[in-house]
Short mmCIF file of C-alpha atoms in Angstrom, two decimals:
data_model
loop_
_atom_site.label_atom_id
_atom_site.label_comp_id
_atom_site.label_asym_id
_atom_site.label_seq_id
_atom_site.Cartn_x
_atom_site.Cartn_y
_atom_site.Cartn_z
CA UNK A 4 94.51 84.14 90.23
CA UNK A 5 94.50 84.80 86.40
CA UNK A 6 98.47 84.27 85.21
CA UNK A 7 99.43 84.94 81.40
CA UNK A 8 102.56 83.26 79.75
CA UNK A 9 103.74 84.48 76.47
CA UNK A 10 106.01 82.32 74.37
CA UNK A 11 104.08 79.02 74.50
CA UNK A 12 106.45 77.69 72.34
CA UNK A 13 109.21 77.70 75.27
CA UNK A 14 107.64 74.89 76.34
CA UNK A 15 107.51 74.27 80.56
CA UNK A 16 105.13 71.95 81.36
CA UNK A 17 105.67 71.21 85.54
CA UNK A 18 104.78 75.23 85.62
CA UNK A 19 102.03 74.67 83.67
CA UNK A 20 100.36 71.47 85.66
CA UNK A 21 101.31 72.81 88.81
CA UNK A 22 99.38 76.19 88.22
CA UNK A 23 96.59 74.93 87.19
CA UNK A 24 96.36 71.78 89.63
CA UNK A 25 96.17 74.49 91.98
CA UNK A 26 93.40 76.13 90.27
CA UNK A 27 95.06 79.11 88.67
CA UNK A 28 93.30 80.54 85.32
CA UNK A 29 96.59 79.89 83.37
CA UNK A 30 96.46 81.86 79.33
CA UNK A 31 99.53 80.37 77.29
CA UNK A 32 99.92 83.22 74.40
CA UNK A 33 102.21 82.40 71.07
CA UNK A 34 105.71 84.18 70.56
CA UNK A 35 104.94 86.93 68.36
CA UNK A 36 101.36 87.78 69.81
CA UNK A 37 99.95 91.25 69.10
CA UNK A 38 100.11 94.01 71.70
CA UNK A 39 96.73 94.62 71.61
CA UNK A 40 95.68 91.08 71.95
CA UNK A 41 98.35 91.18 74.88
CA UNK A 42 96.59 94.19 76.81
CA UNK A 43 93.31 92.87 76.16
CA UNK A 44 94.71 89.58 78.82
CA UNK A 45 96.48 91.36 80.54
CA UNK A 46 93.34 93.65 81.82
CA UNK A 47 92.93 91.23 84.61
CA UNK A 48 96.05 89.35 85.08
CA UNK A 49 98.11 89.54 88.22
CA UNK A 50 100.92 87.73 87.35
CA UNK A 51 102.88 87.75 83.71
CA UNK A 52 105.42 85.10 82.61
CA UNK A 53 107.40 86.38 79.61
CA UNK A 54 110.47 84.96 77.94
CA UNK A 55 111.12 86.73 74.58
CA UNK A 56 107.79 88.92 74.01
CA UNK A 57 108.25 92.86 74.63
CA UNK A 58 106.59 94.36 77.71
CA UNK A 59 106.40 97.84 76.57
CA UNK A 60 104.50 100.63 78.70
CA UNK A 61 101.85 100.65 77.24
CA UNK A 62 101.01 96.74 77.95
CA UNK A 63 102.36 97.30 81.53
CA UNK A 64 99.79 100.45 81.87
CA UNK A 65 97.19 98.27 80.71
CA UNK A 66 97.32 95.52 83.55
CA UNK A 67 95.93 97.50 86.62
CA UNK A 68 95.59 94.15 88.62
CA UNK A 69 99.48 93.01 87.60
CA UNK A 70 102.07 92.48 90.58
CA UNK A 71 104.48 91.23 88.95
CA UNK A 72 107.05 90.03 85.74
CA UNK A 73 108.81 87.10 86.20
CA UNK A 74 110.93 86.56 83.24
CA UNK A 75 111.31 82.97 83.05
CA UNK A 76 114.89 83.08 81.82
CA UNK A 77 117.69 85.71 82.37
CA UNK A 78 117.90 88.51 79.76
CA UNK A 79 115.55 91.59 80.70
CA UNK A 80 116.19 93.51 77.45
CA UNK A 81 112.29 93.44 76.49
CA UNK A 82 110.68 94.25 79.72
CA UNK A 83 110.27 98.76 80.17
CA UNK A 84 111.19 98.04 83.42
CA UNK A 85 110.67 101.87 84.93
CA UNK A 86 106.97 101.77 83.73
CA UNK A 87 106.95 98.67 86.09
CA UNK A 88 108.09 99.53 88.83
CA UNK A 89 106.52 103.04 88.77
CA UNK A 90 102.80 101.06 88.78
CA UNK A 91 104.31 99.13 91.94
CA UNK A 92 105.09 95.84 89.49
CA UNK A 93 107.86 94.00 90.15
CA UNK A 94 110.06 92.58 87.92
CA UNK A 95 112.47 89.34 88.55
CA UNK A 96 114.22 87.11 85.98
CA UNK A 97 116.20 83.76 86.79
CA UNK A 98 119.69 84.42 86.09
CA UNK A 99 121.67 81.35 87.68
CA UNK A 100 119.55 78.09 85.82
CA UNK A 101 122.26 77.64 82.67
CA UNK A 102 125.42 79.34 83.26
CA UNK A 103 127.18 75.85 82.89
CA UNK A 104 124.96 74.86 80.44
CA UNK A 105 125.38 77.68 78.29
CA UNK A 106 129.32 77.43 78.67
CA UNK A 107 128.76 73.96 77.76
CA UNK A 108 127.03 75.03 74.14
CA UNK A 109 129.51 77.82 73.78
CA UNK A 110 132.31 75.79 73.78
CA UNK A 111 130.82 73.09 71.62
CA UNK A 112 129.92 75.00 68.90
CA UNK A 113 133.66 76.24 69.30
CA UNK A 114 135.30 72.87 69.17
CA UNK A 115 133.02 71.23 66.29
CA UNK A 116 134.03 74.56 64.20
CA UNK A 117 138.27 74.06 65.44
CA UNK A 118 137.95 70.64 64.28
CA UNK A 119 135.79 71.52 61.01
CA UNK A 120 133.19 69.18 61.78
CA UNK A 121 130.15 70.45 60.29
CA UNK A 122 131.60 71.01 56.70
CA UNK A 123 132.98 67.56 57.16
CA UNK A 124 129.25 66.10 58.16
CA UNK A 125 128.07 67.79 55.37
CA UNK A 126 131.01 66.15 53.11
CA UNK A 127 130.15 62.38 54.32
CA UNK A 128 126.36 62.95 54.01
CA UNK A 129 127.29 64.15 50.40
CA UNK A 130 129.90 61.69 49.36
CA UNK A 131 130.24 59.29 51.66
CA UNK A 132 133.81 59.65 52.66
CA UNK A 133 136.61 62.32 52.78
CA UNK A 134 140.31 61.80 52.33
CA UNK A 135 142.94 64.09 54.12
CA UNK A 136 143.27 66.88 51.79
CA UNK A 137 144.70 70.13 53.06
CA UNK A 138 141.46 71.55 53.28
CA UNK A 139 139.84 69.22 56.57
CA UNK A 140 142.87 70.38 58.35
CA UNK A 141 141.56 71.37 61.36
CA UNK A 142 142.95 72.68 64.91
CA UNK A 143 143.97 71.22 68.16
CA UNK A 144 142.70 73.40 71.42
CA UNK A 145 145.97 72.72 73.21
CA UNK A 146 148.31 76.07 73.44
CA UNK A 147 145.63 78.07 71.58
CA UNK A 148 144.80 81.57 73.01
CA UNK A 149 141.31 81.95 73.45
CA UNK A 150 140.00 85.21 74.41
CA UNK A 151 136.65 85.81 76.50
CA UNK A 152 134.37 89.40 76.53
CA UNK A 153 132.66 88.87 79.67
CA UNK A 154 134.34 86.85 82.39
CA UNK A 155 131.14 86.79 85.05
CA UNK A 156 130.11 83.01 85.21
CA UNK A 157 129.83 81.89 82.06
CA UNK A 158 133.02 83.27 80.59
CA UNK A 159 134.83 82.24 83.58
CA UNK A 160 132.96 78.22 83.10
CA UNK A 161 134.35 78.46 79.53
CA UNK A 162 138.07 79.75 80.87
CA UNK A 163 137.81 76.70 82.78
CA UNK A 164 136.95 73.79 80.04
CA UNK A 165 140.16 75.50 78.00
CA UNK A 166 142.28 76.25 80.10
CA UNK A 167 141.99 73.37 82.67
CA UNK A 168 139.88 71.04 79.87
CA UNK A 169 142.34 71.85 77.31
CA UNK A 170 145.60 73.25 77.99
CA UNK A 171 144.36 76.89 76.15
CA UNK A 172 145.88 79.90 77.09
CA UNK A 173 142.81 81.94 78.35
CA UNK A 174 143.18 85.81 77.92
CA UNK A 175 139.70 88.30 78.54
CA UNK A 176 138.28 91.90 78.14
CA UNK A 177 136.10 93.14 81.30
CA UNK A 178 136.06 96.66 82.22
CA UNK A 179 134.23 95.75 85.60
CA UNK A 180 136.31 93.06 86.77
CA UNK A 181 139.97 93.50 88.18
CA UNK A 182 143.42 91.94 86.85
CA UNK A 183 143.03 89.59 90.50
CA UNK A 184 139.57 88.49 89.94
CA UNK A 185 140.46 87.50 86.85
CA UNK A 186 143.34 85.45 87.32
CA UNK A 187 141.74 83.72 90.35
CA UNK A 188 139.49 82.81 87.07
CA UNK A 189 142.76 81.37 85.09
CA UNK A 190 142.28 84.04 82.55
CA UNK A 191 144.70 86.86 81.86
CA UNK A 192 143.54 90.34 81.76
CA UNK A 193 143.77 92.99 79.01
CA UNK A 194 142.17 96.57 79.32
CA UNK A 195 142.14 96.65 75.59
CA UNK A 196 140.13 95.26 73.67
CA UNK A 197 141.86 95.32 70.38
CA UNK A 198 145.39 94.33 71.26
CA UNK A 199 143.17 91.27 72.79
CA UNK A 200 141.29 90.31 69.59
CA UNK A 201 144.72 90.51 67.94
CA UNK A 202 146.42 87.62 70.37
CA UNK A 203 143.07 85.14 69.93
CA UNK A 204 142.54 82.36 67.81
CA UNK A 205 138.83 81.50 69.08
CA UNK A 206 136.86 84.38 70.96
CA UNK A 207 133.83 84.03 72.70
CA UNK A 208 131.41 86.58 73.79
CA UNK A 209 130.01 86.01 76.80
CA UNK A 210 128.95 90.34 78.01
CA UNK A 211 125.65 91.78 78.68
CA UNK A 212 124.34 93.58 76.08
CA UNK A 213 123.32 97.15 77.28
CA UNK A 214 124.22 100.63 75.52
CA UNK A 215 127.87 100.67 76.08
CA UNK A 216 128.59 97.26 74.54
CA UNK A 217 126.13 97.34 71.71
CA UNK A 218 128.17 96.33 68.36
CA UNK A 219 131.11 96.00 70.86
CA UNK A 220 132.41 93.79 68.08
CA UNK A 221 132.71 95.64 64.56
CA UNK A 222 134.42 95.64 61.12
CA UNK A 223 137.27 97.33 63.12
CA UNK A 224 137.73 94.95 65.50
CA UNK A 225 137.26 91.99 62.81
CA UNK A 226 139.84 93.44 60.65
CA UNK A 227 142.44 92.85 63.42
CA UNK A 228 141.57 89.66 64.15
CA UNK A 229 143.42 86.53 62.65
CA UNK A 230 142.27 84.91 59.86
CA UNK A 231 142.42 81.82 61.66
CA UNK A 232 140.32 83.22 64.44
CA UNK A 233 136.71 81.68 64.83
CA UNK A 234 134.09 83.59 67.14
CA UNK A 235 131.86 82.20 69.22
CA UNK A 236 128.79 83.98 70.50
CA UNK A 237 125.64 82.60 72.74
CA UNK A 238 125.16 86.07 75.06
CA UNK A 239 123.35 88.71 72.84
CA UNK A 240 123.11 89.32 68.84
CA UNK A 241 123.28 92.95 69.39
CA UNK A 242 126.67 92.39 70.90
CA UNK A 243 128.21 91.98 67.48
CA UNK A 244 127.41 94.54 64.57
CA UNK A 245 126.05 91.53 62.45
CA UNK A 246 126.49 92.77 59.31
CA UNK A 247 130.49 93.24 59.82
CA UNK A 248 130.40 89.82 60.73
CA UNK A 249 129.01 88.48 57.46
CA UNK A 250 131.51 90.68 55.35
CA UNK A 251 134.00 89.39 57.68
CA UNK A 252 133.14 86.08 56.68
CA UNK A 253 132.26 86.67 53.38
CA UNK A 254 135.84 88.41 52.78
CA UNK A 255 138.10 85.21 54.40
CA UNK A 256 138.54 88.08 57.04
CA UNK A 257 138.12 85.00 60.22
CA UNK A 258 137.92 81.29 59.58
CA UNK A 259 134.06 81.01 61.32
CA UNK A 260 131.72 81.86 63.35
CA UNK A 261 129.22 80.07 65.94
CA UNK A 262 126.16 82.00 66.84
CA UNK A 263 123.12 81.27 69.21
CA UNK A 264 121.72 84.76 68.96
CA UNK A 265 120.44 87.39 66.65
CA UNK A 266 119.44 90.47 67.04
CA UNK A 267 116.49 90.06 64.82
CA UNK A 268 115.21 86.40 66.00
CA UNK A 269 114.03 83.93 64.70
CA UNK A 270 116.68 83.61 62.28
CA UNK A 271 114.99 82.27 58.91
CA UNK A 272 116.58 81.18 55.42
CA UNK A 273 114.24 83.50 53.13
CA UNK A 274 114.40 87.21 54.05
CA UNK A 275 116.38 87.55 56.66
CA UNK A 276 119.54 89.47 57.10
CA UNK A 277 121.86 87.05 57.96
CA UNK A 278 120.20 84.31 55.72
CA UNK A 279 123.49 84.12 53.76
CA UNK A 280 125.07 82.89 56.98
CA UNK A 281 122.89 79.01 55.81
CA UNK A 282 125.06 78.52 53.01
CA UNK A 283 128.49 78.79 54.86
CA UNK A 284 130.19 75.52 56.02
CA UNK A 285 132.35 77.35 58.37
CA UNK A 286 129.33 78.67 60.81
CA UNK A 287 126.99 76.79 63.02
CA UNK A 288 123.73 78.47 63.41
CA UNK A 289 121.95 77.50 66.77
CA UNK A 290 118.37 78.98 67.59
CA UNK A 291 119.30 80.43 70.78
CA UNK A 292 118.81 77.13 72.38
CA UNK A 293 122.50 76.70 74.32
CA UNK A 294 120.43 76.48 77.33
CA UNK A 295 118.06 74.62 76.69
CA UNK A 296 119.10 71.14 78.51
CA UNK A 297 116.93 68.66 80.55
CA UNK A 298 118.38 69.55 83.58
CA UNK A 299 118.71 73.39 83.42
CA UNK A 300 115.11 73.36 82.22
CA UNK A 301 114.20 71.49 85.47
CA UNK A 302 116.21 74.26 87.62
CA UNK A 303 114.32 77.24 85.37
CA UNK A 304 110.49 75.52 86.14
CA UNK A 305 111.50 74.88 90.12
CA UNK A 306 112.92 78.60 90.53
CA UNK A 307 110.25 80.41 88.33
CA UNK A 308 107.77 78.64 90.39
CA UNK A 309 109.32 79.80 93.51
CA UNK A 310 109.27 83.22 92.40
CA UNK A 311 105.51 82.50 91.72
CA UNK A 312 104.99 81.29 95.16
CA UNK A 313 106.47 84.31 97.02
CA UNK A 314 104.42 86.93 94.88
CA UNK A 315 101.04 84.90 95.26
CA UNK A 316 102.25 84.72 99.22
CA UNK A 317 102.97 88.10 99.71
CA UNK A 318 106.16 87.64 100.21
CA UNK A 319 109.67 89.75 98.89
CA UNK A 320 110.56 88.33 95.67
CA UNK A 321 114.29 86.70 95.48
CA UNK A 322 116.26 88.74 93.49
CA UNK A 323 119.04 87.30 92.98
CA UNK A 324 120.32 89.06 89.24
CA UNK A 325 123.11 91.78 90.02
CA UNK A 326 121.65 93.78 86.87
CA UNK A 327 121.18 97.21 88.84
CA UNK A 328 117.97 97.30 87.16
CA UNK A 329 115.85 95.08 89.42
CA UNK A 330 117.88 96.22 92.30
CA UNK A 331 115.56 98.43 94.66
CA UNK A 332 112.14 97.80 93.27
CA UNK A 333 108.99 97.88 94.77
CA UNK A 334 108.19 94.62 97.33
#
């Protein structure tokens, strides 16, 4: 069976020996590769592995042999999944391998900015020591309000490090959960979302991005925000009009920023956008790599195999995302 996998660079190397032990014809293609180089391979391929590279229609209309998409990792932005399914393809990504481990990055990012600890690296690196001028003051976590967009399980893993961890009041904006589910969660509701982002002194964003919550977070919501308030965001770039944010920051609007995602990735130091966002000691730039742990890499390679096994079987593919757009595909 011929199997493509774009994004070579996301390296996964038991899917890779195990294919081809078996005898699989196994094409690794680059992040960034053309489309048409893309529809040339994918003329006989029966099974595509994606992570970041877009699957438009007319790749999809181009594979006449393909069963199936397994995105090997959760977000399904990238994949015109209704030209898919209407050529029979179906489409599955693996949504459960790093909600901890995402949580985990969120909320370090979160506590290295409270406590000022990059501009204070940076500071020792430079000049060998700091003394305890009012500027290094940082924050304690205890009795801080931090407020969540997207309580599902990574917002609620992160209520549970500061509230529990930390002694944090927890508050959260999420149309589609209920006042009950959330406080079984430890995190107060609010059906607003600006009296929320007036109440926080860290926010993290942890929504899916779709059409509703696109720039979600603007210059309106940043202007009510405290200028203590540091934002934290490892779900989607989109999610946040990114532009705001660096006025925000440029202005002394908030006191920082962690990011793990861009809308335009990868983020670069030259000509991007956001490439002022490198000279600020009060963000942490991550390239989108919260999840990207020894073991949740081991649970990604063992489930996206899995997924490979049932489609080369003949099997129904595990679905197990609650995204309503891989719910009643073609099996």
């Amino acid at each position: 069976m011929k199997i493509v996998r774009t994004d070579m660079e996301l390296e996964t190397p038991f899917v890779d020996q195990t294919l081809r032990e078996k005898g699989h014809d196994l094409v690794l293609l680059p992040d960034g590769v053309s489309e048409k180089i893309l529809m040339k391979e994918m003329e006989d391929c029966e099974i595509l592995l994606m992570c970041y590279t877009p699957i438009t229609k007319k790749i999809i209309d181009s594979a006449k042999r393909l069963k199936a998409i397994v995105k090997y990792g959760v977000g399904i932005d990238a994949i015109d999944i209704p030209a898919a399914n209407q050529q029979g393809i179906v489409v599955v990504n693996i949504p459960e391998y790093a909600e901890e481990t995402v949580a985990e990055g969120a909320f370090a990012m979160l506590i290295s900015l409270a406590k000022k600890l990059p501009a204070l690296q940076k500071q020792m690196k430079s000049n060998a020591w700091v003394w305890p001028s009012r500027e290094w003051l940082g924050l304690d976590f205890a009795e801080k309000t931090l407020g969540i967009i997207g309580c599902g399980k990574i917002g609620s893993s992160m209520a549970r490090m500061a509230g529990l961890g930390f002694r944090a009041k927890v508050i959260g904006y999420d149309p589609s959960k209920t006042k009950e589910d959330l406080a079984k969660r430890g995190i107060q509701k609010y059906d607003d979302l600006t009296e929320m982002l007036k109440e926080c002194d860290f926010i993290s964003i942890h929504a899916v991005l779709n059409k509703k919550t696109k720039h979600l977070i603007g210059a309106k919501e940043f202007a009510v925000m405290k200028e203590n308030a540091i934002i934290i965001n490892s779900a989607r770039g989109a999610l946040i009009d990114e532009m705001a944010l660096l006025d925000a920051l440029e202005k002394k609007q908030i006191a920082g920023a962690g990011l793990d995602v861009y809308s335009l990735e990868p983020l670069n130091n030259t000509d991007h956008p956001l490439k002022n966002l490198y000279e600020m000691d009060n963000v942490i730039l991550m390239p989108h790599l919260t999840f990207y742990t020894e073991e949740a890499m081991h649970r990604l390679e063992a489930e996206t195999l899995e997924r490979i096994t049932e489609v080369m079987e003949n099997r129904p593919v595990t679905i197990k995302s609650k995204d309503p757009r891989l719910q009643n595909q073609p099996q």
